[in-house]
Short mmCIF file of C-alpha atoms and ligand atoms in Angstrom, two decimals:
data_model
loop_
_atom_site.label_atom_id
_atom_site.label_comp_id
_atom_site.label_asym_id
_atom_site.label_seq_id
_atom_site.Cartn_x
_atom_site.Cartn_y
_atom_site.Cartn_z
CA UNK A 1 2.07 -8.19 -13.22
CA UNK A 2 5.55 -8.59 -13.95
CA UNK A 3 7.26 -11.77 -12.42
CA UNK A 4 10.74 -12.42 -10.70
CA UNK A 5 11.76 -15.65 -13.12
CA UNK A 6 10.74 -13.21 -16.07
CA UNK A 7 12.50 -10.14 -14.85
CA UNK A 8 15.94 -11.93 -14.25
CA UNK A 9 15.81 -14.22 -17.59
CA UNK A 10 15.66 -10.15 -18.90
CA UNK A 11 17.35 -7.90 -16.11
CA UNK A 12 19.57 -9.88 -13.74
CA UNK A 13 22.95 -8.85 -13.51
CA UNK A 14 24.80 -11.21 -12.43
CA UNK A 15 26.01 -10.75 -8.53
CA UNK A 16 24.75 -7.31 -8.87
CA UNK A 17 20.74 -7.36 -10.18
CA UNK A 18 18.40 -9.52 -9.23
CA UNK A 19 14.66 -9.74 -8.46
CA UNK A 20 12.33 -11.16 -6.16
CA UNK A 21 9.33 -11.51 -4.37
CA UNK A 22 9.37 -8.89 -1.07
CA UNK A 23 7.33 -7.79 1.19
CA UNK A 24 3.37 -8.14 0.62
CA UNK A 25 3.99 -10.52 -2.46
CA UNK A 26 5.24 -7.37 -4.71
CA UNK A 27 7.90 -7.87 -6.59
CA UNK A 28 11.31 -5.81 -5.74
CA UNK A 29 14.70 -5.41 -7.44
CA UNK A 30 17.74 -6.21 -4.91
CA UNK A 31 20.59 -4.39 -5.86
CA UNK A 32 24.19 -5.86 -3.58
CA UNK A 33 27.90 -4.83 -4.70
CA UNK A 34 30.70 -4.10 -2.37
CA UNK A 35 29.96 -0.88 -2.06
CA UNK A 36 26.32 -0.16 -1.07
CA UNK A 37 23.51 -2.17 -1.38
CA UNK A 38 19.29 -1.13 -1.88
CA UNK A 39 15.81 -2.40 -2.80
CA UNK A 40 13.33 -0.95 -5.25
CA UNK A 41 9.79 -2.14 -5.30
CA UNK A 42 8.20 -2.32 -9.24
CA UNK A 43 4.70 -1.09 -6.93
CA UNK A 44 5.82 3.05 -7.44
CA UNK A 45 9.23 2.33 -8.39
CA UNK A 46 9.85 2.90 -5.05
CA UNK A 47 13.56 2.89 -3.15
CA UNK A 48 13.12 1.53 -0.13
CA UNK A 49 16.56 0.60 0.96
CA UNK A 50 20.22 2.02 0.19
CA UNK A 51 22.69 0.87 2.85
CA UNK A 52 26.43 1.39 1.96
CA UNK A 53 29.07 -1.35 3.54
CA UNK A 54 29.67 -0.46 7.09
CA UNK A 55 26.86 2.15 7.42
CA UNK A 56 23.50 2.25 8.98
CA UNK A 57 20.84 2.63 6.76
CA UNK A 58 20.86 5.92 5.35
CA UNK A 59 16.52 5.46 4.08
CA UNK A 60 14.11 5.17 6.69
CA UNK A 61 11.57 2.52 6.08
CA UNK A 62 8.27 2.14 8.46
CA UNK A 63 7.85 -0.97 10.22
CA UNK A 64 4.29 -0.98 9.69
CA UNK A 65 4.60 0.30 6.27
CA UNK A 66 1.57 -1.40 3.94
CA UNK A 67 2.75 -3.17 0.68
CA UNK A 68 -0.28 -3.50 -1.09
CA UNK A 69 -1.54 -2.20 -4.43
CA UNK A 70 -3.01 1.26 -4.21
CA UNK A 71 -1.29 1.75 -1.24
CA UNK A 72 1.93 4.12 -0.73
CA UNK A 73 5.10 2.60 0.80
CA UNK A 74 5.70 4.59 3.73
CA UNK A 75 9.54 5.81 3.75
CA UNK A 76 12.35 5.30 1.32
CA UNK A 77 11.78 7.54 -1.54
CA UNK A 78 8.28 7.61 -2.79
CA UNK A 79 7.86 9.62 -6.34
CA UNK A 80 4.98 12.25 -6.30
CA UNK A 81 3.28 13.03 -9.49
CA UNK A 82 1.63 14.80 -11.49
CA UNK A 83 0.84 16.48 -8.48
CA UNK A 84 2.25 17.54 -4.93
CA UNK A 85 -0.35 17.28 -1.96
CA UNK A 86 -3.57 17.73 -2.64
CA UNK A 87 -4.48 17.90 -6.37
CA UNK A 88 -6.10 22.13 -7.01
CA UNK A 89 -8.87 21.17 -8.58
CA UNK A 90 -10.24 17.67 -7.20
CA UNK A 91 -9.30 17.73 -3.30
CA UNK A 92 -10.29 13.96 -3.59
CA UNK A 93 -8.05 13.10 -5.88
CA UNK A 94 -5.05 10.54 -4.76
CA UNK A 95 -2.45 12.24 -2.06
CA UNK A 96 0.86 13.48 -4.20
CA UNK A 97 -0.66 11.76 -7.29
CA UNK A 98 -0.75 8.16 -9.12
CA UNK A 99 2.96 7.39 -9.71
CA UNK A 100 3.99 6.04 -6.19
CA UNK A 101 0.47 3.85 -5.82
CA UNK A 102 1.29 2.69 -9.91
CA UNK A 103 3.54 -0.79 -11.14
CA UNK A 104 6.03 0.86 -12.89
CA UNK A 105 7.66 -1.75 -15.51
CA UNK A 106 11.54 -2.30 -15.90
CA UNK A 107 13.49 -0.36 -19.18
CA UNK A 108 16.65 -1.68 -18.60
CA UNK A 109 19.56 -2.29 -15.98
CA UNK A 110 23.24 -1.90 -16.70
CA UNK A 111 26.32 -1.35 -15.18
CA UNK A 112 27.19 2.34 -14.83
CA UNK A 113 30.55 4.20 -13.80
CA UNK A 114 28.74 5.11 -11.02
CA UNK A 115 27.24 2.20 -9.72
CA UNK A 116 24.47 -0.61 -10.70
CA UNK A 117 21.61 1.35 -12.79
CA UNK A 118 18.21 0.23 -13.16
CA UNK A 119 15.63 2.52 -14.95
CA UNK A 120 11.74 1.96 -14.61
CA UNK A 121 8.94 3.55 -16.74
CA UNK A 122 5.54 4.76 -16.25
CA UNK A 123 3.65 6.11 -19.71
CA UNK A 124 -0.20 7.54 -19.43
CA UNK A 125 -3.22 4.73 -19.99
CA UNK A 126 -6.70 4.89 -19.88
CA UNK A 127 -6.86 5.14 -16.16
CA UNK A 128 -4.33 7.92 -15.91
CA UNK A 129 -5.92 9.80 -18.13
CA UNK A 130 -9.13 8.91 -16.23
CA UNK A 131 -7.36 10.68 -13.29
CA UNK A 132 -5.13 13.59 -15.39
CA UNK A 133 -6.08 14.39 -18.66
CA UNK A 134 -2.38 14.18 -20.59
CA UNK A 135 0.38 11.86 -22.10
CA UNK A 136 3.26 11.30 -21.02
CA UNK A 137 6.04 9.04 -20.13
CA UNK A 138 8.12 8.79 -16.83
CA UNK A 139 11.32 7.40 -17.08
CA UNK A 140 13.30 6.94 -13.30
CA UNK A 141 16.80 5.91 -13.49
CA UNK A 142 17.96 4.19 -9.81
CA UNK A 143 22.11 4.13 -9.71
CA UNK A 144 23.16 2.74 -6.64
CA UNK A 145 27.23 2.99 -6.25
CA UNK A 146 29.07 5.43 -3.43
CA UNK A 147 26.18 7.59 -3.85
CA UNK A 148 22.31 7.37 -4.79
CA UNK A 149 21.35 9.00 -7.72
CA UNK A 150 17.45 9.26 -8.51
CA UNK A 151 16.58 10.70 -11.91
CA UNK A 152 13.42 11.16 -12.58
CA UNK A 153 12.33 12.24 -16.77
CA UNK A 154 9.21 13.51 -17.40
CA UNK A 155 7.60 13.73 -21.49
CA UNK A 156 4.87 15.05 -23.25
CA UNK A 157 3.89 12.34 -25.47
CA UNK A 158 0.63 14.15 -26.10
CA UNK A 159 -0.88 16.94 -28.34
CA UNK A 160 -1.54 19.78 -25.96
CA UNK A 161 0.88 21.31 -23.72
CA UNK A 162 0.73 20.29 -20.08
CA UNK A 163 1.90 21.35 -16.01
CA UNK A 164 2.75 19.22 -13.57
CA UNK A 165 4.15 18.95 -10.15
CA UNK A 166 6.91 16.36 -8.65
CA UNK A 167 8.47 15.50 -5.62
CA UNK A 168 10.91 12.73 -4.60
CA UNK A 169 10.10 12.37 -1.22
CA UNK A 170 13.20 11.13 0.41
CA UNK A 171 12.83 10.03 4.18
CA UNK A 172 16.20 10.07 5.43
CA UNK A 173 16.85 7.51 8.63
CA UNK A 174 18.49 9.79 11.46
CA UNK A 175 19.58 8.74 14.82
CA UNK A 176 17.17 11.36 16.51
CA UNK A 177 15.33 14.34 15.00
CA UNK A 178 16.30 16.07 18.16
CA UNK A 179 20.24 16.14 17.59
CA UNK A 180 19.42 17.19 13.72
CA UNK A 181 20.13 20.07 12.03
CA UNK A 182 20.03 21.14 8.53
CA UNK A 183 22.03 23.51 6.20
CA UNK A 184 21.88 24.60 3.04
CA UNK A 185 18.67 26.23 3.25
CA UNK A 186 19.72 29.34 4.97
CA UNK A 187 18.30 32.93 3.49
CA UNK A 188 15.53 31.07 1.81
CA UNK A 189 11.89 31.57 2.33
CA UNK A 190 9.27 28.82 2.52
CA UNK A 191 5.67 28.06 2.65
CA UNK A 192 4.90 26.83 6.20
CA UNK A 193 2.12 24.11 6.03
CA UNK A 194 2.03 24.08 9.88
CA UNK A 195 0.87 28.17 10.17
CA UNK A 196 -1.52 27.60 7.03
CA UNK A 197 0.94 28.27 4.81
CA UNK A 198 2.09 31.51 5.21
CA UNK A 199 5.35 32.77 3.75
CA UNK A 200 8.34 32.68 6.46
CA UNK A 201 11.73 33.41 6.08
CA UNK A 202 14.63 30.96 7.26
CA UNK A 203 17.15 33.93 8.07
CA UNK A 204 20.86 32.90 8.56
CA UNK A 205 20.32 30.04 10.49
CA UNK A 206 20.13 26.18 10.37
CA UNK A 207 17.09 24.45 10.48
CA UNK A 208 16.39 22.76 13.91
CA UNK A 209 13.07 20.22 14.80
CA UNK A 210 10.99 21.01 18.01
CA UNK A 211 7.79 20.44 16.93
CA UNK A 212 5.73 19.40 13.54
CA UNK A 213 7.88 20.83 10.61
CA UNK A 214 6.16 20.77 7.14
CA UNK A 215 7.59 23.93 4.82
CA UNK A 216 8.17 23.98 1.29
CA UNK A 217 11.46 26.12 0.73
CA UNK A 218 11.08 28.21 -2.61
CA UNK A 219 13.68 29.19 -5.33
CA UNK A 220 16.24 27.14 -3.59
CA UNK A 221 19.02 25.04 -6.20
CA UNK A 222 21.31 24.04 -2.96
CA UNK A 223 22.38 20.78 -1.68
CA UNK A 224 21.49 20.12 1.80
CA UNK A 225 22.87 18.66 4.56
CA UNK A 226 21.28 16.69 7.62
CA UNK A 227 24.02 16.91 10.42
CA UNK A 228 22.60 13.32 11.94
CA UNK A 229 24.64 13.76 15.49
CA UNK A 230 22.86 10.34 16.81
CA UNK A 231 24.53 8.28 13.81
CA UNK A 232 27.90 10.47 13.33
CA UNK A 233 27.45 11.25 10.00
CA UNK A 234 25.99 14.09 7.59
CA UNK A 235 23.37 12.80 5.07
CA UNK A 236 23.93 14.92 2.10
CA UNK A 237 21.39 15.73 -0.63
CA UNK A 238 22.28 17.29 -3.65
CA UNK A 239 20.09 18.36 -6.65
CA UNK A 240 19.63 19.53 -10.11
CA UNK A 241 17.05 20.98 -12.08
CA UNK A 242 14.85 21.39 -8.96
CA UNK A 243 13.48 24.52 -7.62
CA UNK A 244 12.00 23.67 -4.39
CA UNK A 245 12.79 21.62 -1.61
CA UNK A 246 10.94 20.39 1.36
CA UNK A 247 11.48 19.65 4.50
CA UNK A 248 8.96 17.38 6.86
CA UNK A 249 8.88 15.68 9.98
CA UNK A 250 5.51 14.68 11.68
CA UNK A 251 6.60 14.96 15.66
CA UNK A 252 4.42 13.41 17.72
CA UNK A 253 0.88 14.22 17.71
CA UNK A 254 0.65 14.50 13.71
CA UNK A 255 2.85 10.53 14.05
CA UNK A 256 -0.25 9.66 16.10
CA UNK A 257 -2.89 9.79 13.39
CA UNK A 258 -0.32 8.04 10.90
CA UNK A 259 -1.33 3.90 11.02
CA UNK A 260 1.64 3.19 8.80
CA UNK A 261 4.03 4.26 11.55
CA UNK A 262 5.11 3.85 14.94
CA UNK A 263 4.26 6.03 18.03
CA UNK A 264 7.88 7.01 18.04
CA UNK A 265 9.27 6.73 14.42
CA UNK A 266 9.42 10.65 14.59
CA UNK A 267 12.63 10.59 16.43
CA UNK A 268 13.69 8.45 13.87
CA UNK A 269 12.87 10.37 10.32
CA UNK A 270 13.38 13.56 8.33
CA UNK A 271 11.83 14.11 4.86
CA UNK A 272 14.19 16.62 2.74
CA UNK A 273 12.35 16.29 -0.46
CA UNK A 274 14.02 17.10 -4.18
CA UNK A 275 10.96 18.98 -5.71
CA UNK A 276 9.22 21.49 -8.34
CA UNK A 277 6.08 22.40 -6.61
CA UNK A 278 3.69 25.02 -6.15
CA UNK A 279 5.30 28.18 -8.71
CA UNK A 280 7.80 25.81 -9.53
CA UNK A 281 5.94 23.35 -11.56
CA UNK A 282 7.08 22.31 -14.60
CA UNK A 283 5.57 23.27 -17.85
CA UNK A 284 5.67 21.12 -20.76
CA UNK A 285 4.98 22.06 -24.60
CA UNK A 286 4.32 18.51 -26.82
CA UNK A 287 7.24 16.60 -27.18
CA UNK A 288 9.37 18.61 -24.48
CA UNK A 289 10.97 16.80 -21.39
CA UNK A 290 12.39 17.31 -17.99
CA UNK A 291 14.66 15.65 -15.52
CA UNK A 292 15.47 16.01 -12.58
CA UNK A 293 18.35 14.76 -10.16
CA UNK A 294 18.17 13.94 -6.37
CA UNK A 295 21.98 12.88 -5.46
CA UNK A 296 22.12 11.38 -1.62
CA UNK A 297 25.57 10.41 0.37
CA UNK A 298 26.67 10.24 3.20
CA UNK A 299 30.39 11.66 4.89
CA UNK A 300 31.47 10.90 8.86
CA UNK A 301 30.93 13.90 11.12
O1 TA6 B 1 5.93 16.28 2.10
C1 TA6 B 1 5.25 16.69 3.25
C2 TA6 B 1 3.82 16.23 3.19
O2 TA6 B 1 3.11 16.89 2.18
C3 TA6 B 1 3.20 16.41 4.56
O3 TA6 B 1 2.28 17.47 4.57
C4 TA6 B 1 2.56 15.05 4.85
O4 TA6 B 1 1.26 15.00 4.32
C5 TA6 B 1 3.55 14.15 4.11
O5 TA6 B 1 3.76 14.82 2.88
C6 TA6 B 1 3.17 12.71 4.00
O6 TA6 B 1 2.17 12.52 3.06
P1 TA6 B 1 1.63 11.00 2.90
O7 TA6 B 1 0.54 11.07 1.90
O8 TA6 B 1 2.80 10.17 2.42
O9 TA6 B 1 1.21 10.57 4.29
#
């Protein structure tokens, strides 16, 4: 496991970068410059705050999130892959794959024109392979600045040719589901988890919450846009190079069989979720890669 003292004598930037011990004893990059500030958690690379000066905090995080190894964070931005959901051919395999439950090890950290970057990586081992039968190597470049930019780069270090599936599933902090809309995803169709998954189209309308919403919108490039009327703001989430987006909250009953989160955090939380799933996954010959973007800001209402 990767220590703090090592990291920084490595990685620290000075009054920018530094790491530490956080929550549950795993170690967690802090990331604090006039403009925004965030956290990022080695255990799945995972973002787990981005606040920028003056805001509230645009990530929401669980209070009774675990931080334990083989355990996913619950909120912030957890990365799913190689798969989405349920693996298709072992329904026991881990929920939204091994890269959010994996230590992810630090490549580098520099100062970028758009902010403080720090890029992890995750390459295949004997127990990924144990798990998913290919090579690869992840690369996930964090830069936090006016806006949060998640890049996530996906190779085929391997001999044979491989598909995979990959979500980063960005919980977005909202002041109550209730007075949220969406836009962006109007005249799409999408994959509603909560009737079985049939196909449903949005029509030419905004996407409002009264009740469990779980739907994975299809051949969709467009930014979205969370109209959070409880905060005053819109949350906005661009993309590139993804094909899919997806949209969650629990509500209450579903929030109820959740351990990792409050009775109420549903009033709290939206998932809009930068993705290639399903027909959108990503095909990869040897030696091929592909990134992709998720871009989050915020402007005032
Ligand atoms: O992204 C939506 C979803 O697939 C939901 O169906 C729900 O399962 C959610 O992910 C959370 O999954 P998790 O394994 O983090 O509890």
């Amino acid at each position: 496991m990767q220590r703090p003292e090592e990291l920084n004598l490595k990685f620290e930037i000075p009054d920018a970068l530094r790491f530490e011990e956080g929550a549950g004893g795993l170690v967690r990059a802090v990331i604090a410059t006039p403009i925004a500030s965030a956290e990022i958690y080695l255990h799945g690379a995972h973002v787990t705050h981005y606040v920028k000066r003056g805001s509230p905090n645009i990530l929401f995080l669980s209070g009774k999130s675990q931080f334990s190894k083989g355990k996913a964070i619950r909120g912030g931005v957890p990365i799913c892959f190689p798969w989405f959901s349920q693996k298709k051919d072992d329904p026991s395999a881990v929920f939204h794959g091994f890269a959010r439950i994996s230590e992810w090890q630090i490549d580098s950290t520099t100062r970028h024109a758009d902010g403080i970057q720090i890029t992890f990586a995750l390459g295949s081992d004997e127990r990924t392979r144990a798990m998913w039968p290919y090579d690869f190597r992840a690369r996930y470049s964090v830069t936090v600045g006016d806006t949060l930019q998640l890049a996530l780069t996906i190779t085929n270090t391997g001999a044979t040719g491989f598909e995979f599936e990959e979500a980063l599933h960005t919980y977005l902090q909202v002041g109550d589901i209730r007075q949220t809309r969406v836009d962006g995803l109007a005249n799409t169709e999408y994959l509603d988890k909560v009737q079985g998954n049939r196909k449903v189209a949005q029509g030419d309308l905004p996407i409002l919450f009264s009740g469990e919403t779980d739907r994975i919108y299809l051949n969709t490039l467009t930014t979205c846009t969370a109209e959070d009327a409880g905060n005053g703001r819109r949350i906005v989430v661009g993309k590139e190079n993804s094909d899919t987006t997806v949209v969650w909250n629990p509500w209450i009953e579903k929030t109820k069989t959740l351990s990792d989160m409050s009775p109420d955090d549903w009033t709290r939380m939206l998932c809009i979720e930068t993705s290639n799933v399903k027909e959108a996954a990503i095909r990869l010959a040897p030696g091929e890669s592909h990134s992709m973007t998720a871009i989050i800001s915020t402007e005032k209402m």
